[in-house]
XYZ file of N, CA and C in Angstrom:
735
model
N 63.398 202.696 51.735
C 64.710 202.755 52.090
C 65.535 204.076 51.349
N 66.431 204.755 51.930
C 66.985 205.719 51.462
C 68.067 205.057 50.419
N 68.207 205.838 49.263
C 69.199 205.305 48.267
C 70.696 205.422 48.871
N 70.916 206.257 49.837
C 72.315 206.374 50.231
C 72.643 205.223 51.284
N 71.444 204.263 51.837
C 71.540 203.185 52.596
C 71.788 202.223 51.970
N 71.727 201.915 50.549
C 71.781 200.902 49.870
C 73.340 200.548 49.594
N 73.816 199.286 49.850
C 75.292 199.412 49.552
C 75.629 199.101 47.931
N 76.891 199.692 47.737
C 77.282 199.715 46.452
C 77.216 198.444 45.562
N 77.227 198.219 44.432
C 77.123 197.039 43.681
C 78.017 195.952 44.123
N 79.285 196.291 44.493
C 80.504 195.510 44.689
C 80.296 195.048 46.142
N 79.899 195.736 46.969
C 79.660 195.352 48.416
C 78.543 194.147 48.584
N 77.556 194.255 47.427
C 76.553 193.386 47.586
C 77.101 192.036 46.802
N 77.964 192.073 45.993
C 78.560 191.132 45.486
C 79.315 190.427 46.320
N 80.187 191.197 47.259
C 80.893 190.388 48.001
C 80.313 189.693 49.186
N 79.128 190.344 49.574
C 78.256 189.551 50.589
C 77.716 188.400 49.833
N 77.178 188.309 48.702
C 76.679 187.164 47.985
C 77.811 186.013 48.164
N 79.019 186.361 47.618
C 79.964 185.385 47.533
C 80.463 184.852 48.923
N 80.295 185.743 49.635
C 80.824 185.303 51.326
C 79.926 184.416 51.719
N 78.340 184.410 51.469
C 77.122 183.672 51.894
C 77.528 182.493 51.179
N 78.032 182.184 49.835
C 78.065 180.962 49.136
C 79.200 180.263 49.754
N 80.517 180.997 50.047
C 81.474 180.286 50.706
C 81.219 179.732 52.028
N 80.262 180.450 53.025
C 79.974 179.858 54.178
C 78.978 178.797 54.153
N 78.262 178.962 53.104
C 77.148 177.741 53.079
C 77.596 176.410 52.331
N 78.889 176.459 51.932
C 79.501 175.164 51.198
C 79.270 175.221 49.818
N 78.582 176.136 49.352
C 78.444 176.245 47.740
C 79.772 176.526 47.096
N 80.573 177.282 47.737
C 82.089 177.248 47.336
C 82.973 176.767 48.326
N 82.991 175.369 48.377
C 83.903 174.806 49.526
C 85.318 175.357 49.380
N 86.184 175.216 50.693
C 87.769 175.528 50.397
C 88.288 174.681 49.609
N 89.262 175.250 48.730
C 90.013 174.514 47.803
C 89.188 174.537 46.304
N 87.919 174.886 46.291
C 87.436 174.937 44.935
C 87.859 176.167 43.998
N 87.461 176.017 42.794
C 87.818 177.042 41.981
C 86.780 178.056 42.192
N 86.974 179.484 42.065
C 85.970 180.298 42.148
C 85.235 180.458 40.496
N 84.127 180.807 40.188
C 83.765 181.226 38.940
C 84.523 182.299 38.525
N 84.697 182.431 37.159
C 85.595 183.328 36.510
C 84.605 184.567 36.336
N 85.676 185.643 36.175
C 85.051 187.293 35.895
C 83.881 187.081 35.211
N 83.935 186.381 33.972
C 83.073 186.354 33.040
C 81.606 185.831 33.527
N 82.013 184.913 34.181
C 80.628 184.114 34.623
C 79.959 184.840 35.666
N 80.860 185.406 36.556
C 80.185 186.201 37.633
C 79.487 187.470 37.111
N 80.025 188.134 35.823
C 79.364 189.087 35.306
C 78.171 188.903 34.739
N 78.052 187.639 34.008
C 76.909 187.013 33.543
C 75.932 186.809 34.656
N 76.332 186.254 35.612
C 75.187 185.709 36.504
C 74.643 187.067 37.098
N 75.564 187.837 37.808
C 75.059 188.687 38.660
C 74.707 189.987 37.868
N 74.716 190.046 36.727
C 74.436 191.250 35.834
C 75.000 192.637 36.257
N 76.352 192.598 36.392
C 77.129 193.539 36.760
C 78.326 193.882 35.918
N 78.971 194.922 36.086
C 80.082 195.330 35.124
C 81.280 194.590 35.567
N 82.485 194.595 34.736
C 83.808 193.911 35.129
C 84.271 194.736 36.301
N 84.402 196.205 36.276
C 85.001 196.759 37.368
C 84.118 196.432 38.588
N 82.792 196.274 38.849
C 82.259 195.900 39.877
C 82.799 194.393 40.334
N 83.059 193.486 39.614
C 83.771 192.202 39.743
C 84.773 192.167 40.219
N 85.730 193.227 39.536
C 87.240 193.118 39.947
C 86.991 193.822 41.425
N 86.403 194.703 41.620
C 86.535 195.321 42.956
C 86.000 194.408 43.933
N 84.949 193.434 43.836
C 84.280 192.510 44.646
C 85.513 191.560 45.055
N 86.092 190.993 43.919
C 87.392 190.105 44.184
C 88.571 190.552 44.868
N 88.760 191.660 44.726
C 90.016 192.611 45.313
C 89.601 192.290 46.823
N 88.438 192.837 47.298
C 87.806 192.722 48.632
C 88.113 191.540 49.057
N 87.620 190.437 48.744
C 87.831 189.270 49.023
C 88.914 188.523 49.343
N 89.951 188.844 48.373
C 91.359 188.442 48.363
C 92.202 189.113 49.355
N 91.563 190.564 49.885
C 92.348 191.280 50.966
C 91.891 190.693 52.271
N 90.683 190.546 52.335
C 90.188 189.870 53.381
C 90.506 188.503 53.954
N 90.994 187.747 52.865
C 91.218 186.314 53.087
C 90.357 185.299 52.736
N 89.410 185.798 51.875
C 88.445 184.664 51.468
C 88.760 183.752 50.538
N 89.438 184.526 49.559
C 90.041 183.860 48.284
C 91.547 183.946 48.190
N 91.897 183.041 47.045
C 93.514 183.481 46.934
C 93.663 183.175 45.518
N 94.596 184.100 45.036
C 94.870 184.081 43.471
C 96.091 183.505 42.980
N 95.896 182.709 42.038
C 97.197 181.707 41.419
C 97.348 182.045 39.834
N 98.294 182.732 39.581
C 98.681 183.036 38.235
C 98.642 181.913 37.112
N 97.544 182.233 36.366
C 97.524 181.205 35.125
C 96.462 180.149 35.611
N 96.002 180.146 36.974
C 95.027 178.943 37.417
C 93.778 179.407 37.833
N 93.566 180.928 38.264
C 92.454 181.388 38.663
C 92.378 181.805 40.173
N 91.238 181.841 40.779
C 90.925 182.227 42.043
C 90.455 181.256 42.749
N 90.954 180.747 43.930
C 90.646 179.499 44.770
C 90.195 180.063 46.187
N 89.064 179.225 46.539
C 88.543 179.488 47.764
C 89.404 179.131 48.868
N 89.637 180.171 49.785
C 90.283 179.650 51.149
C 89.376 179.139 52.301
N 88.060 179.748 52.254
C 87.198 179.685 53.296
C 86.879 181.064 54.115
N 86.132 180.824 55.148
C 86.013 182.067 56.106
C 87.015 182.276 56.919
N 87.805 183.309 56.633
C 89.104 183.972 57.557
C 88.741 184.129 58.865
N 89.931 183.672 59.645
C 89.779 184.033 61.106
C 89.367 185.393 61.436
N 89.867 186.320 60.752
C 89.466 187.731 61.139
C 88.308 188.132 60.863
N 87.466 187.472 60.099
C 86.074 187.586 59.594
C 85.099 187.508 61.093
N 85.447 186.264 61.751
C 84.796 186.136 62.728
C 85.062 186.940 63.994
N 86.192 187.786 63.911
C 86.259 188.785 65.065
C 85.803 189.941 64.881
N 85.199 190.340 63.785
C 84.594 191.770 63.489
C 83.639 192.108 64.469
N 82.627 191.132 64.833
C 81.551 191.649 65.835
C 82.287 191.732 67.239
N 83.339 191.574 67.605
C 83.924 191.459 69.053
C 84.768 192.968 69.070
N 84.734 193.832 67.952
C 85.359 195.068 68.318
C 84.094 196.001 68.494
N 84.517 196.693 69.698
C 83.212 197.494 70.535
C 82.678 198.567 69.805
N 83.723 199.394 69.027
C 83.047 200.448 68.327
C 82.391 200.214 67.206
N 82.889 199.069 66.245
C 82.216 198.795 65.313
C 80.740 198.163 65.535
N 80.647 197.370 66.714
C 79.500 196.956 67.031
C 78.386 197.940 67.384
N 78.763 199.035 67.952
C 77.865 200.054 68.375
C 77.440 200.645 67.316
N 78.218 200.889 66.229
C 77.782 201.840 65.055
C 76.832 200.931 64.315
N 76.870 199.635 64.026
C 76.157 198.690 63.451
C 74.922 198.214 63.960
N 75.183 197.799 65.234
C 73.882 197.230 65.771
C 72.942 197.959 66.336
N 71.637 197.873 65.835
C 70.596 199.009 66.704
C 70.507 198.763 68.212
N 70.159 200.042 68.607
C 70.296 200.004 70.159
C 69.352 199.074 70.726
N 68.046 198.962 70.224
C 67.031 197.823 70.837
C 67.693 196.625 70.810
N 68.625 196.244 70.310
C 69.309 194.775 70.350
C 69.941 194.652 71.843
N 70.374 195.975 72.605
C 71.059 195.603 73.480
C 70.833 196.243 74.851
N 70.308 195.679 75.885
C 69.763 196.038 77.166
C 70.701 197.453 77.509
N 69.948 198.460 78.054
C 70.769 199.847 78.410
C 69.920 200.912 78.662
N 70.306 201.887 78.985
C 69.552 203.089 79.406
C 70.519 204.335 78.784
N 69.812 205.374 78.369
C 70.351 206.565 77.913
C 70.551 207.455 79.107
N 71.781 207.724 79.281
C 72.193 208.704 80.774
C 72.480 209.909 80.146
N 72.893 210.532 78.843
C 73.141 211.985 78.475
C 72.866 212.031 77.026
N 72.285 213.039 76.607
C 72.167 213.456 75.124
C 72.036 215.068 74.914
N 73.119 215.391 74.422
C 72.954 216.897 74.076
C 74.422 217.494 73.775
N 74.456 218.932 73.565
C 75.828 219.331 73.115
C 76.439 219.664 74.491
N 77.750 219.589 74.397
C 78.621 219.547 75.381
C 80.135 219.601 74.929
N 80.994 220.476 75.894
C 82.301 220.419 75.497
C 83.009 219.119 75.822
N 83.744 218.461 74.680
C 84.399 217.185 74.614
C 85.598 217.258 75.377
N 86.217 216.025 75.741
C 87.801 216.186 76.223
C 88.703 216.581 75.245
N 89.723 216.720 75.513
C 90.819 217.383 74.559
C 91.111 216.068 73.449
N 90.989 215.061 73.870
C 91.232 213.640 73.306
C 90.116 213.638 71.948
N 88.916 213.583 72.481
C 87.911 213.601 71.564
C 87.868 214.672 70.572
N 88.266 215.894 71.165
C 88.213 217.232 70.231
C 89.162 216.890 69.317
N 90.131 216.641 69.639
C 91.572 216.174 68.653
C 91.073 215.241 67.648
N 90.301 214.179 67.953
C 90.127 213.008 67.069
C 89.009 213.703 65.920
N 88.149 214.675 66.438
C 87.136 215.292 65.701
C 87.585 216.613 65.059
N 89.087 216.699 65.127
C 89.518 217.868 64.428
C 88.719 219.221 64.688
N 88.267 219.477 66.139
C 87.719 220.357 66.451
C 88.685 221.630 66.999
N 87.922 222.857 67.089
C 88.649 223.888 67.725
C 88.609 223.773 69.075
N 89.666 224.069 69.919
C 89.669 224.006 71.460
C 88.422 224.544 72.161
N 87.947 223.933 73.308
C 86.640 224.644 73.697
C 85.421 224.551 73.194
N 85.487 224.078 71.659
C 84.092 224.020 70.942
C 83.213 222.813 71.293
N 81.979 222.957 70.918
C 80.987 222.113 71.539
C 80.703 220.867 70.520
N 80.520 219.851 70.926
C 79.833 218.568 70.093
C 78.535 217.992 70.481
N 78.171 217.095 69.927
C 77.026 216.750 70.250
C 77.419 215.008 70.962
N 77.037 214.655 72.067
C 76.983 213.585 72.819
C 75.862 212.681 73.010
N 75.829 211.472 72.594
C 74.791 210.506 72.912
C 75.388 209.490 73.747
N 75.302 209.241 75.023
C 75.894 208.313 75.978
C 74.917 207.217 76.446
N 75.080 205.879 76.587
C 74.419 205.022 76.894
C 75.466 204.031 77.992
N 74.501 203.502 78.982
C 75.092 202.661 79.944
C 74.392 201.470 79.367
N 75.336 200.333 79.064
C 74.874 199.106 78.348
C 74.895 198.001 79.648
N 73.905 197.317 79.556
C 73.701 196.263 80.624
C 74.105 194.689 79.855
N 74.250 193.819 80.912
C 74.465 192.365 80.352
C 72.912 191.927 79.909
N 72.934 190.731 79.238
C 71.916 190.250 78.755
C 71.246 189.511 79.969
N 72.173 188.728 81.130
C 71.510 188.065 81.828
C 71.096 188.777 83.268
N 72.123 189.362 84.155
C 71.708 189.771 85.305
C 71.361 191.279 85.234
N 71.507 191.890 84.168
C 71.296 193.441 84.076
C 72.465 193.994 84.617
N 73.641 193.732 85.000
C 74.612 194.520 85.404
C 75.484 195.225 84.329
N 75.684 196.627 84.779
C 76.088 197.196 83.799
C 77.608 196.955 83.291
N 77.840 196.815 82.072
C 78.911 196.051 81.529
C 80.062 197.265 80.666
N 79.106 198.277 80.392
C 80.260 199.353 79.455
C 79.343 200.653 79.385
N 80.141 201.619 79.149
C 79.561 202.919 78.853
C 80.112 203.460 77.531
N 78.937 203.739 76.740
C 79.508 203.856 75.318
C 78.927 205.263 74.814
N 79.972 206.345 74.457
C 79.570 207.486 74.140
C 79.819 207.691 72.798
N 78.897 208.293 72.052
C 78.864 208.860 70.497
C 79.166 210.073 70.656
N 80.130 210.666 69.733
C 80.449 212.150 69.617
C 80.375 212.582 68.123
N 79.451 213.699 67.985
C 79.459 214.138 66.742
C 79.679 215.632 66.276
N 79.975 215.951 65.306
C 80.335 217.341 65.107
C 78.495 217.762 65.288
N 78.291 218.942 65.926
C 76.792 219.492 65.940
C 75.961 219.459 64.768
N 76.393 219.745 63.675
C 75.732 219.705 62.347
C 75.083 218.356 61.973
N 76.169 217.346 62.374
C 75.514 215.846 61.994
C 74.463 215.434 62.949
N 74.233 216.086 64.156
C 73.103 215.649 64.837
C 71.832 216.225 64.720
N 71.899 217.324 64.085
C 70.726 218.056 63.694
C 69.946 217.286 62.454
N 68.443 217.122 62.845
C 67.425 216.487 62.029
C 67.619 214.963 62.358
N 68.332 214.588 63.491
C 68.258 212.836 63.695
C 67.509 212.781 65.040
N 67.411 211.387 65.257
C 66.524 210.971 66.444
C 67.708 210.780 67.600
N 68.735 211.205 67.615
C 69.863 211.043 68.443
C 69.674 211.734 69.762
N 68.839 212.777 69.703
C 68.338 213.466 70.888
C 67.270 212.660 71.766
N 66.557 211.720 71.035
C 65.399 210.885 71.621
C 65.894 209.947 72.851
N 65.130 209.965 73.799
C 65.419 209.114 75.053
C 65.109 207.568 74.629
N 64.353 207.262 73.308
C 64.073 205.701 73.043
C 65.267 205.391 72.337
N 65.724 203.828 72.623
C 66.767 203.420 71.899
C 66.322 203.286 70.364
N 67.458 203.524 69.530
C 67.177 203.504 67.961
C 67.079 202.061 67.638
N 66.208 202.053 66.613
C 65.602 200.578 66.026
C 66.539 200.521 64.768
N 67.789 200.984 64.612
C 68.663 200.952 63.595
C 69.914 201.220 63.978
N 71.075 200.806 63.535
C 72.415 201.030 63.697
C 72.705 202.620 63.759
N 73.636 203.197 64.507
C 73.889 204.702 64.152
C 74.546 204.990 62.724
N 75.041 204.003 62.225
C 75.669 204.305 60.749
C 74.661 204.214 59.974
N 73.598 203.175 60.026
C 72.419 203.474 59.179
C 71.570 204.634 59.266
N 71.395 204.935 60.524
C 70.669 206.244 60.817
C 71.217 207.399 60.189
N 72.691 207.724 60.355
C 73.098 208.992 59.825
C 73.362 208.758 58.376
N 73.271 207.562 57.633
C 73.355 207.695 56.324
C 72.241 208.113 55.624
N 71.134 207.602 56.423
C 69.870 207.875 55.858
C 69.296 209.295 56.081
N 69.808 209.828 57.170
C 69.399 211.262 57.629
C 70.139 212.380 57.065
N 71.645 211.838 56.841
C 72.515 212.877 56.680
C 73.344 212.669 55.394
N 73.211 211.591 54.771
C 73.964 211.319 53.550
C 75.246 210.876 53.836
N 75.965 210.855 55.011
C 77.283 210.566 55.055
C 77.494 208.994 55.028
N 78.717 208.786 54.431
C 79.189 207.595 54.496
C 80.550 207.105 55.031
N 80.333 206.143 56.183
C 81.577 205.749 57.074
C 82.352 204.882 55.993
N 83.631 205.388 56.240
C 84.569 204.481 55.348
C 85.422 203.355 56.251
N 86.060 204.000 57.230
C 86.984 203.222 58.273
C 87.040 203.691 59.631
N 87.687 203.023 60.381
C 87.781 203.666 61.906
C 89.116 203.375 62.352
N 89.708 204.353 63.019
C 90.904 204.353 63.630
C 90.915 204.045 65.143
N 91.364 203.150 65.565
C 90.878 202.656 66.917
C 92.147 202.955 67.633
N 91.871 203.449 69.073
C 93.020 203.320 69.943
C 92.465 202.915 71.349
N 93.301 202.228 72.125
C 92.956 201.621 73.272
C 93.932 202.147 74.440
N 93.325 202.777 75.409
C 94.291 202.910 76.442
C 93.665 202.275 77.914
N 94.350 202.512 79.089
C 93.868 202.299 80.394
C 94.040 203.315 81.225
N 92.807 203.488 82.113
C 93.157 204.665 83.227
C 92.338 204.232 84.279
N 92.344 204.851 85.364
C 91.405 204.774 86.390
C 90.239 205.458 86.190
N 89.069 204.970 86.635
C 87.670 205.730 86.615
C 87.369 207.001 87.309
N 86.758 207.770 87.032
C 86.304 209.071 87.783
C 85.092 208.492 88.774
N 84.794 209.203 89.557
C 83.750 208.954 90.711
C 82.671 208.396 89.908
N 82.042 209.231 89.029
C 80.937 209.200 88.315
C 80.982 207.948 87.497
N 81.888 207.842 86.702
C 82.166 206.449 86.085
C 82.192 205.286 86.767
N 82.722 205.346 87.878
C 82.844 203.892 88.892
C 81.321 203.647 89.462
N 80.561 204.841 89.638
C 79.150 204.766 90.103
C 78.198 204.150 88.985
N 78.469 204.695 87.829
C 77.543 204.140 86.729
C 77.704 202.672 86.410
N 79.124 202.273 86.606
C 79.380 201.086 86.035
C 79.299 199.991 87.213
N 79.282 200.440 88.257
C 79.034 199.675 89.484
C 80.441 198.928 89.820
N 81.451 199.764 89.565
C 82.778 199.158 89.838
C 83.585 199.845 90.836
N 84.895 199.359 91.433
C 85.480 199.980 92.412
C 86.500 201.193 91.645
N 86.692 202.045 92.601
C 87.386 203.095 91.896
C 89.035 202.570 91.756
N 89.404 201.592 92.352
C 90.691 201.138 92.184
C 90.776 200.208 91.017
N 89.953 199.837 90.470
C 89.749 198.949 89.222
C 89.822 199.770 87.943
N 90.877 199.653 87.145
C 91.210 200.268 85.938
C 89.971 200.070 84.851
N 89.871 201.069 84.083
C 88.951 201.012 82.915
C 89.711 200.783 81.692
N 89.372 199.959 80.583
C 89.862 199.822 79.313
C 89.152 200.958 78.341
N 89.795 202.016 77.754
C 88.998 202.981 77.107
C 89.328 202.787 75.537
N 88.279 202.474 74.819
C 88.341 202.206 73.331
C 87.920 203.514 72.500
N 88.704 204.140 71.837
C 88.187 205.274 71.132
C 88.169 204.845 69.450
N 87.206 205.039 69.044
C 87.213 204.693 67.589
C 86.599 205.887 66.669
N 87.818 206.718 66.057
C 87.558 207.540 65.259
C 87.078 207.324 63.865
N 85.458 207.547 63.461
C 85.141 207.203 62.293
C 85.298 208.260 61.128
N 85.925 207.781 60.022
C 86.030 208.811 58.898
C 85.598 208.417 57.663
N 85.459 209.386 56.740
C 84.884 208.890 55.520
C 85.983 208.658 54.687
N 85.858 208.564 53.391
C 86.861 207.953 52.366
C 88.009 209.052 52.259
N 87.625 210.196 52.253
C 88.545 211.286 52.254
C 89.555 211.505 53.530
N 88.888 210.939 54.793
C 89.714 210.923 55.986
C 89.108 212.011 56.708
N 88.093 212.526 56.383
C 87.378 213.621 57.047
C 86.645 212.885 58.536
N 87.007 213.473 59.363
C 86.249 212.755 60.842
C 84.706 213.081 60.686
N 84.169 211.943 61.253
C 82.390 212.009 61.166
C 82.009 211.911 62.564
N 82.778 211.058 63.366
C 82.397 210.716 64.601
C 83.405 209.976 65.538
N 83.033 210.039 66.757
C 84.059 209.435 67.702
C 82.998 208.343 68.570
N 83.735 207.180 68.407
C 82.799 206.163 69.592
C 83.790 206.004 70.707
N 83.386 206.184 72.017
C 84.099 206.112 73.082
C 83.434 204.990 73.919
N 84.116 203.952 74.270
C 83.704 202.668 75.077
C 84.352 202.608 76.186
N 83.752 202.787 77.427
C 84.446 202.374 78.463
C 84.311 200.945 79.174
N 85.302 200.326 79.338
C 84.969 198.717 79.870
C 85.715 198.553 81.197
N 85.061 197.987 82.160
C 85.787 197.801 83.315
C 86.820 196.490 82.987
N 88.187 196.764 83.347
C 89.128 195.729 82.924
C 88.880 194.400 83.843
N 88.240 194.373 84.956
C 88.050 192.808 85.503
C 86.784 192.382 84.693
N 85.980 193.013 83.788
C 85.118 192.158 83.247
C 85.281 191.993 81.724
N 86.205 192.365 81.264
C 86.216 192.393 79.918
C 87.669 191.857 79.141
N 87.795 191.162 78.114
C 89.035 190.784 77.366
C 88.843 191.114 75.960
N 89.758 191.836 75.497
C 89.735 192.441 74.130
C 90.730 191.399 73.123
N 90.051 190.748 72.204
C 90.503 189.691 71.255
C 90.630 190.312 69.894
N 91.350 189.983 68.968
C 91.535 190.582 67.702
C 92.129 189.453 66.819
N 91.986 189.473 65.625
C 92.605 188.702 64.606
C 92.848 189.272 63.314
N 94.004 188.938 62.719
C 94.461 189.722 61.480
C 95.462 188.893 60.608
N 95.505 188.987 59.147
C 96.220 187.959 58.523
C 97.528 188.450 58.834
N 98.405 187.456 58.344
C 100.011 187.668 58.516
C 100.399 187.797 57.095
N 100.985 188.814 56.944
C 101.440 189.518 55.348
C 102.543 188.691 54.932
């Protein structure tokens, strides 16, 4: 495994504590171990523990009470919704986990919207990997997923291969190119399909599409990729959850 693909220590601690909360080791309402106890048990520094606890608090797993400590709230509603975000799912799940076929891979001129999200020059070329994803049951096409990358990020990768990747896009690009995905800015629009899109998805030209654009950026805000997911509106329902501030 490449060193770049190993999660930072605070992220590993977050995952370990989340597993304990989900398993009932730390039930809702219980007092979380102190910073000192976590430092000693996991052999990490105090900044690592502080960073992990901040993430858990921001995500709604724990709550802090002045003078009393940190209490477990349980698995937050928003955590169960993460896998339902189509852009994130395509970036993290191996292509081999999802039935489908590669319909296009190579350097092309992207749409104005994609070019803007990648902060490219007009009429420039980007790398495109497009897959037609099918349902698990009857094999009916359910979505058309396009990954857009700056050309330099596609070089030296397996993204031009016709075979489905055995790892997620994020893991593949981290190990091959050393890039670190930090966050996604997601936009959802509705439009009518083109003739080609309607044919690929087996849908009527009179049925609208939901177009989900996920602009992937690093911690500095630099664009790394765009995931474009086209969903027939009569076959999908998008759902999300978020904490109330």
